[in-house]
Amino acid sequence: MSLNWTLFRGMLAEEWRLHADLFGGRRFAAFPLVVAALGAATTWFLSLSGVTVATVVAGVHALAFAFGLHTGSIGFVGRDALENLLGDVTLLVFSARTLPVSRRRLLGVFLVKDVVYYAVIFLLPLTAAVAPLAYARDPALLGRLPLLWATTSATFLLGIAVTFALIGLSTRGLPGRGVGLGAAAAVGLAWATGVDITSVTPYALYVDPSPVAAAVAVVPAVALAAVGLLAYDPSTRSGARTADATFGRWRRRLGDENGLLTKSLLDVARSSGGLWKVLFSGGVLFAVSAALIGLTETITGVEPSTGLSFGAILGLTAFTTYNWLTQFDDPDEYLIYPVDVADAFAAKFRAFLVLAVPNGLAYFALAVVWFGAETAHVAVGAVLLLGIELYLFGLTVLLAGFSPNEFLFDSVLFAGFGLAVAVALVPILIVALVVTPVSAALLGGLVAAGLALGGVGLGLYRRAVPRWDRKLLEG
């Protein structure tokens, strides 16, 4: 048995045990079924508004790419978050110092493991979710589902490889970071000048399959993975860091009586990536939003509303921001301080308002300046953004408390979260992406929806605090 195969099996077992221990074996085993059910319901609902199967397929590729970016960032950047979540553990990918195996071999096997693992538990059910719609609209498309699974898996690899290459370059100091920023700027410039970037992605292979398209589709991912393998050093840790005694100064400026708000913000500021990672995660969602909106326009021929589309989609930054705010928290640590659990949640809410709202509005303003938008749509989009952010915050706190990272793969909680998000966002996205022109009455309805979502979010948050207070005190 080759060493690569042994490592691959070990990493697969490690990944499965990690999730099974966190979420319970049976509940986690049902996760693919939940993904398939939610995906099928969402695609079918979208089809009722005239969204084509082609648009759904394009959206699935965009989702796979975004998921790849996210997975890569967790695996390689969020080491402090993993340590906080799992305790002092050493994953196989980080064991180059203790095992007689080169770090490049470990990283290469790790990438293959991630693609295989998530291709089976996430991308396969996501592909199956398209089947009912394809059968109803064009049964011939059923024969292309294996190709769809292959191209979405390759797109997922591309997302991981992008993150991996950027992080690998960043470990090489300023020269490496300069190369990474230059490459990112070149891609952004090409996209802004109208170059069809998707022509060198696996999505192009799905649209027009051929041996040449297959070769072109995998080259960027393989090249970026190679860059990451050559540059990245998983054993590298930042040197000893010192921080100025800024707690008192921050606390006075924030008017923070009990210091919990200051602690929440300093936790993020002093972690890997600092406050920049909040901005970065918003930038990723901005880029995905722009690509999705552009793709929708290309396929459907309908020009989506910039104000409404970006307002709705950027509201999703709420979830990632709350993740950053809670990734270093252990709820039990608050029990030793003379503060209530409600005080801790109130501090998180205030920190969320400080980080999430400006972050979302900044990217929303960038979208308006860059792409242009009608004044009325800008105003309504801003209301939607704020309402969706508050809704997601309240929903996440109610379901996950201080541990939003852990419930993503809990099939029961994920199903509830996905259903609640879909019910709230899908109707809004349908109007924003495919309805034109948007009547004044419909704009009024969207304002009401944004305000209602904000109110529901605040209500969920108020209900969540006593619930988690009881659970934490009961142990």
XYZ file of C-alpha atoms in Angstrom:
475
model
C 0.000 0.000 0.000
C 1.533 3.323 -1.052
C 2.200 6.080 1.425
C -0.097 8.448 -0.476
C -3.002 6.017 -0.207
C -2.347 5.518 3.500
C -2.320 9.263 4.109
C -5.425 9.724 1.969
C -7.380 7.129 3.937
C -6.130 8.543 7.220
C -7.168 12.076 6.306
C -10.584 10.900 5.122
C -11.137 9.071 8.411
C -9.886 12.105 10.316
C -12.324 14.424 8.502
C -15.252 12.078 9.047
C -14.505 11.537 12.743
C -14.061 15.270 13.213
C -17.524 16.027 11.880
C -19.153 12.974 13.408
C -17.792 13.810 16.871
C -18.909 17.410 16.603
C -22.393 16.819 15.241
C -23.240 13.220 16.044
C -22.790 10.397 13.539
C -26.396 9.967 12.434
C -27.167 13.660 12.284
C -24.074 14.312 10.204
C -24.771 11.283 7.983
C -28.073 12.892 7.047
C -26.339 16.075 5.910
C -26.170 15.099 2.188
C -29.890 14.288 2.220
C -30.652 17.694 3.690
C -28.524 19.412 1.050
C -30.327 17.518 -1.716
C -33.775 18.304 -0.310
C -33.058 21.995 0.231
C -31.379 22.281 -3.159
C -34.261 20.611 -4.977
C -36.829 22.794 -3.214
C -34.874 25.961 -4.000
C -34.323 25.153 -7.678
C -37.962 24.190 -8.117
C -39.112 27.382 -6.465
C -36.777 29.407 -8.688
C -38.171 27.689 -11.758
C -41.657 28.942 -10.909
C -40.444 32.482 -11.571
C -39.037 31.604 -14.976
C -35.452 30.861 -13.963
C -34.053 28.365 -16.448
C -32.146 25.175 -15.773
C -29.097 26.836 -17.347
C -29.243 29.619 -14.770
C -29.552 27.103 -11.975
C -26.523 25.214 -13.301
C -24.509 28.434 -13.466
C -25.537 29.232 -9.896
C -24.449 25.770 -8.732
C -20.993 26.383 -10.218
C -20.801 29.783 -8.494
C -21.790 28.159 -5.209
C -19.158 25.433 -5.631
C -16.486 28.082 -6.251
C -17.508 30.107 -3.207
C -17.577 26.945 -1.081
C -14.067 26.108 -2.282
C -12.819 29.551 -1.280
C -14.433 29.143 2.135
C -13.113 25.622 2.689
C -9.586 26.657 1.776
C -9.699 29.587 4.157
C -10.799 27.348 7.036
C -8.226 24.670 6.317
C -5.229 26.910 5.936
C -6.026 30.251 7.548
C -8.316 29.467 10.426
C -5.889 27.395 12.453
C -6.585 29.438 15.557
C -10.307 28.925 15.029
C -9.804 25.165 14.660
C -7.713 25.051 17.791
C -10.390 26.934 19.687
C -13.054 24.592 18.376
C -11.184 21.299 18.738
C -8.672 21.978 21.437
C -4.973 21.202 21.162
C -4.924 18.738 18.290
C -2.567 18.084 15.401
C -4.185 17.257 12.107
C -2.269 15.075 9.674
C -1.785 17.969 7.284
C 0.151 19.848 9.967
C 2.290 16.872 11.065
C 5.346 17.358 8.848
C 7.505 17.999 11.932
C 6.547 14.759 13.644
C 6.130 12.365 10.726
C 8.850 11.437 8.216
C 6.740 12.839 5.411
C 7.396 15.974 3.406
C 4.991 18.854 3.837
C 4.390 19.023 0.077
C 3.227 15.415 0.033
C 0.942 16.070 2.987
C -0.520 19.159 1.355
C -1.015 17.451 -1.982
C -2.851 14.538 -0.403
C -4.847 16.983 1.732
C -6.091 18.820 -1.353
C -7.125 15.572 -3.033
C -8.844 14.445 0.164
C -10.802 17.702 0.439
C -11.999 17.518 -3.149
C -13.081 13.876 -2.849
C -14.707 14.317 0.568
C -16.758 17.400 -0.269
C -17.518 16.199 -3.793
C -19.334 13.270 -2.193
C -21.029 14.801 0.850
C -21.910 18.223 -0.630
C -21.516 18.488 -4.407
C -23.080 15.127 -5.277
C -26.360 15.898 -3.434
C -26.257 19.419 -4.862
C -26.053 17.920 -8.354
C -28.849 15.490 -7.572
C -30.972 18.460 -6.488
C -31.031 19.667 -10.097
C -32.454 16.348 -11.349
C -36.166 16.978 -10.638
C -36.096 20.317 -12.427
C -34.094 18.905 -15.338
C -36.532 15.988 -15.672
C -39.511 18.339 -15.755
C -38.048 20.897 -18.152
C -35.689 18.909 -20.384
C -35.189 15.183 -19.633
C -32.169 15.126 -21.948
C -30.299 17.157 -19.334
C -30.411 14.206 -16.955
C -27.692 12.575 -19.016
C -25.433 15.559 -18.297
C -25.677 15.320 -14.525
C -22.454 13.255 -14.229
C -20.685 16.011 -16.186
C -22.250 18.613 -13.884
C -20.911 16.764 -10.836
C -17.443 16.599 -12.404
C -17.350 20.291 -13.359
C -18.700 21.508 -10.019
C -16.106 19.351 -8.255
C -13.403 20.880 -10.456
C -14.826 24.341 -9.681
C -14.624 23.547 -5.975
C -10.970 22.582 -6.479
C -10.401 25.889 -8.272
C -11.812 27.771 -5.274
C -9.555 25.917 -2.841
C -6.552 26.401 -5.121
C -7.134 30.177 -5.332
C -7.177 30.487 -1.539
C -4.274 28.064 -1.164
C -2.069 29.921 -3.659
C -2.768 33.334 -2.099
C -2.058 32.042 1.385
C 1.061 30.211 0.231
C 2.400 33.372 -1.360
C 1.580 35.361 1.757
C 3.875 33.094 3.793
C 6.785 34.267 1.621
C 6.763 37.803 2.942
C 6.294 41.009 1.013
C 7.517 39.671 -2.368
C 5.023 36.818 -2.248
C 2.209 39.096 -1.168
C 3.078 41.467 -3.978
C 2.840 38.649 -6.513
C -0.500 37.570 -5.066
C -1.946 41.071 -5.113
C -0.648 41.631 -8.634
C -2.266 38.442 -9.884
C -5.556 39.293 -8.177
C -5.468 42.802 -9.658
C -4.790 41.391 -13.142
C -7.788 39.066 -12.910
C -9.964 41.896 -11.632
C -8.805 44.185 -14.448
C -9.466 41.511 -17.053
C -12.966 40.989 -15.697
C -13.654 44.731 -15.566
C -12.607 45.159 -19.187
C -14.996 42.483 -20.374
C -12.725 39.449 -20.655
C -14.752 36.257 -20.277
C -12.968 34.704 -17.310
C -15.407 31.795 -17.179
C -13.963 30.521 -20.486
C -10.991 29.106 -18.574
C -13.043 27.530 -15.805
C -14.786 24.150 -15.481
C -18.099 25.910 -16.185
C -16.972 26.381 -19.807
C -16.387 22.633 -19.997
C -19.971 21.986 -18.905
C -21.360 24.468 -21.447
C -19.310 23.180 -24.366
C -17.614 19.878 -23.511
C -14.580 18.929 -25.567
C -11.082 17.575 -24.901
C -9.655 21.068 -25.364
C -12.176 22.580 -22.947
C -11.349 19.830 -20.429
C -7.647 20.616 -20.635
C -8.232 24.373 -20.357
C -10.638 23.912 -17.457
C -8.183 22.120 -15.175
C -5.040 24.120 -15.981
C -5.788 27.140 -13.709
C -6.669 24.936 -10.722
C -3.619 22.696 -11.153
C -1.319 25.686 -11.678
C -2.634 27.507 -8.611
C -2.399 24.345 -6.510
C 1.217 23.936 -7.646
C 1.975 27.527 -6.642
C 0.472 26.869 -3.239
C 2.395 23.612 -2.792
C 5.678 25.262 -3.660
C 5.148 28.356 -1.545
C 3.123 27.271 1.486
C 4.773 26.153 4.700
C 2.151 24.745 7.108
C 4.666 24.595 9.952
C 5.298 28.301 9.722
C 3.783 30.247 12.538
C 3.885 33.906 13.122
C 6.600 34.949 15.474
C 5.888 36.121 18.968
C 3.550 39.041 18.736
C 3.089 41.866 21.118
C 0.193 44.222 21.390
C -0.111 47.604 22.955
C -2.278 47.939 26.027
C -5.179 49.295 24.034
C -8.024 47.724 25.990
C -8.611 50.783 28.173
C -8.377 53.207 25.276
C -10.786 51.199 23.113
C -13.163 50.787 26.036
C -13.290 54.521 26.744
C -13.837 55.402 23.098
C -16.579 52.809 22.721
C -18.293 53.788 25.949
C -18.158 50.132 26.939
C -19.114 49.788 30.618
C -18.404 46.087 31.202
C -15.620 45.699 28.601
C -17.269 42.827 26.728
C -17.723 44.800 23.528
C -14.068 45.801 23.646
C -13.059 42.180 24.233
C -15.083 40.994 21.234
C -13.502 43.521 18.895
C -9.977 42.947 20.234
C -10.413 39.180 19.826
C -10.976 39.714 16.113
C -8.343 42.435 15.740
C -5.601 40.347 17.400
C -6.396 37.053 15.657
C -4.818 35.889 12.398
C -5.765 38.326 9.669
C -7.075 40.879 12.142
C -9.996 43.074 11.168
C -8.930 42.713 7.527
C -10.486 39.273 7.343
C -13.910 40.817 7.899
C -13.248 43.073 4.909
C -11.838 40.141 2.922
C -14.857 37.913 3.484
C -17.097 40.780 2.369
C -14.928 41.195 -0.725
C -15.312 37.528 -1.602
C -19.091 37.817 -1.388
C -18.974 41.023 -3.440
C -17.015 39.270 -6.197
C -19.325 36.252 -6.163
C -22.345 38.561 -6.281
C -20.979 40.468 -9.246
C -20.194 37.250 -11.102
C -23.603 35.755 -10.358
C -25.453 38.896 -11.419
C -23.411 39.183 -14.605
C -23.984 35.530 -15.402
C -27.709 35.862 -14.808
C -27.855 38.784 -17.223
C -25.875 36.877 -19.845
C -28.056 33.793 -19.668
C -31.505 35.312 -19.217
C -31.038 38.522 -21.154
C -32.633 40.389 -18.248
C -30.609 43.159 -16.594
C -30.841 42.621 -12.818
C -31.324 45.619 -10.558
C -27.921 46.512 -9.119
C -29.354 48.153 -6.024
C -31.762 45.359 -5.181
C -29.466 42.453 -6.120
C -26.396 43.617 -4.245
C -28.487 44.781 -1.297
C -30.027 41.336 -0.918
C -26.892 39.267 -1.507
C -24.510 41.403 0.569
C -26.837 40.964 3.520
C -25.318 37.482 3.729
C -22.115 39.053 5.085
C -23.908 38.937 8.439
C -23.214 35.233 8.851
C -19.479 35.414 8.183
C -19.090 38.476 10.409
C -20.837 36.763 13.319
C -18.572 33.764 12.726
C -15.485 35.930 13.113
C -16.894 37.501 16.284
C -17.546 34.170 17.990
C -14.771 31.917 16.739
C -12.608 32.598 19.795
C -15.336 32.316 22.408
C -15.914 29.498 24.797
C -19.278 30.179 26.470
C -18.077 28.600 29.694
C -15.379 31.233 30.138
C -18.036 33.857 30.809
C -19.319 31.904 33.802
C -16.275 32.852 35.860
C -16.820 36.576 35.351
C -19.397 38.725 37.172
C -21.438 39.192 34.006
C -24.659 37.717 32.736
C -24.911 35.601 29.613
C -27.259 38.292 28.331
C -24.413 40.817 28.696
C -22.161 38.637 26.530
C -24.811 38.373 23.806
C -25.470 42.123 24.015
C -21.758 42.750 23.469
C -21.777 40.465 20.418
C -24.765 42.338 19.027
C -23.058 45.693 19.446
C -19.843 44.353 17.919
C -21.887 42.957 15.046
C -23.377 46.391 14.409
C -19.908 47.957 14.525
C -18.395 45.509 12.000
C -21.146 44.014 9.841
C -23.205 47.086 9.008
C -20.323 49.317 7.774
C -18.767 46.364 5.946
C -21.974 45.538 4.075
C -22.782 49.179 3.301
C -19.226 49.850 2.048
C -19.420 47.060 -0.528
C -22.957 48.113 -1.392
C -21.711 51.652 -2.076
C -18.878 50.212 -4.178
C -21.389 48.246 -6.256
C -23.554 51.331 -6.792
C -20.576 53.460 -7.852
C -19.111 50.740 -10.048
C -22.203 49.432 -11.796
C -24.639 52.309 -11.355
C -28.172 52.054 -9.996
C -31.443 53.940 -9.846
C -31.826 56.115 -6.761
C -35.012 54.397 -5.618
C -33.404 50.968 -5.999
C -30.385 52.111 -3.980
C -32.612 53.204 -1.108
C -34.624 49.978 -1.167
C -31.449 47.881 -1.515
C -29.975 49.528 1.584
C -33.116 48.696 3.562
C -32.944 45.092 2.331
C -29.280 44.798 3.262
C -29.826 46.002 6.817
C -32.982 43.949 7.265
C -31.362 40.739 6.002
C -28.285 41.301 8.161
C -30.418 41.651 11.300
C -32.520 38.653 10.283
C -29.492 36.413 9.772
C -27.937 37.618 12.998
C -31.056 36.841 15.041
C -31.575 33.500 13.300
C -27.953 32.421 13.802
C -27.917 33.415 17.466
C -31.169 31.532 18.080
C -29.955 28.326 16.430
C -26.248 28.323 17.264
C -25.598 30.696 20.141
C -21.854 31.264 20.359
C -21.016 28.374 18.001
C -22.147 29.181 14.455
C -19.118 27.333 13.037
C -20.305 24.058 14.474
C -23.846 23.908 13.149
C -23.055 24.109 9.434
C -22.770 20.334 9.237
C -25.459 19.534 11.806
C -28.147 18.241 9.472
C -31.089 19.241 11.694
C -29.903 22.774 12.447
C -28.610 23.262 8.921
C -31.969 22.232 7.501
C -33.749 24.701 9.750
C -31.286 27.464 8.927
C -31.402 26.773 5.193
C -35.180 26.687 5.124
C -35.470 29.923 7.083
C -32.954 31.668 4.814
C -34.575 30.340 1.633
C -38.060 31.426 2.656
C -36.820 34.930 3.372
C -34.356 35.473 0.533
C -35.532 33.529 -2.507
C -38.602 35.716 -3.249
C -36.465 38.842 -2.854
C -33.741 37.481 -5.132
C -36.258 36.509 -7.785
C -37.541 40.081 -7.932
C -34.024 41.526 -7.845
C -32.552 39.252 -10.514
C -35.287 38.541 -13.056
C -38.090 41.089 -12.695
C -37.750 44.236 -14.787
C -38.961 46.872 -14.562
C -39.735 46.747 -10.867
C -42.968 48.604 -10.195
C -43.374 51.176 -7.424
C -45.773 48.831 -5.637
C -43.191 46.045 -5.732
C -40.507 48.380 -4.407
C -42.833 49.263 -1.556
C -43.311 45.579 -0.886
C -39.548 45.068 -0.741
C -39.176 47.911 1.746
C -41.841 46.281 3.899
C -40.045 42.942 3.553
C -36.715 44.471 4.612
C -38.251 46.150 7.644
C -40.139 42.979 8.548
C -36.987 40.857 8.307
C -35.128 43.304 10.539
C -37.935 43.175 13.087
C -38.056 39.375 12.971
C -34.283 39.252 13.428
C -34.451 41.424 16.532
C -37.307 39.290 17.855
C -35.331 36.091 17.289
C -32.335 37.617 19.054
C -34.421 38.594 22.105
C -35.873 35.093 22.213
C -32.444 33.493 21.834
C -30.826 35.206 24.831
C -32.929 33.620 27.621
C -32.851 30.286 25.761
C -29.059 30.151 25.702
C -28.879 31.566 29.210
C -30.809 28.529 30.472
C -28.830 26.055 28.370
C -25.435 27.393 29.405
C -26.302 27.531 33.078
C -27.666 23.982 32.935
C -24.410 22.851 31.336
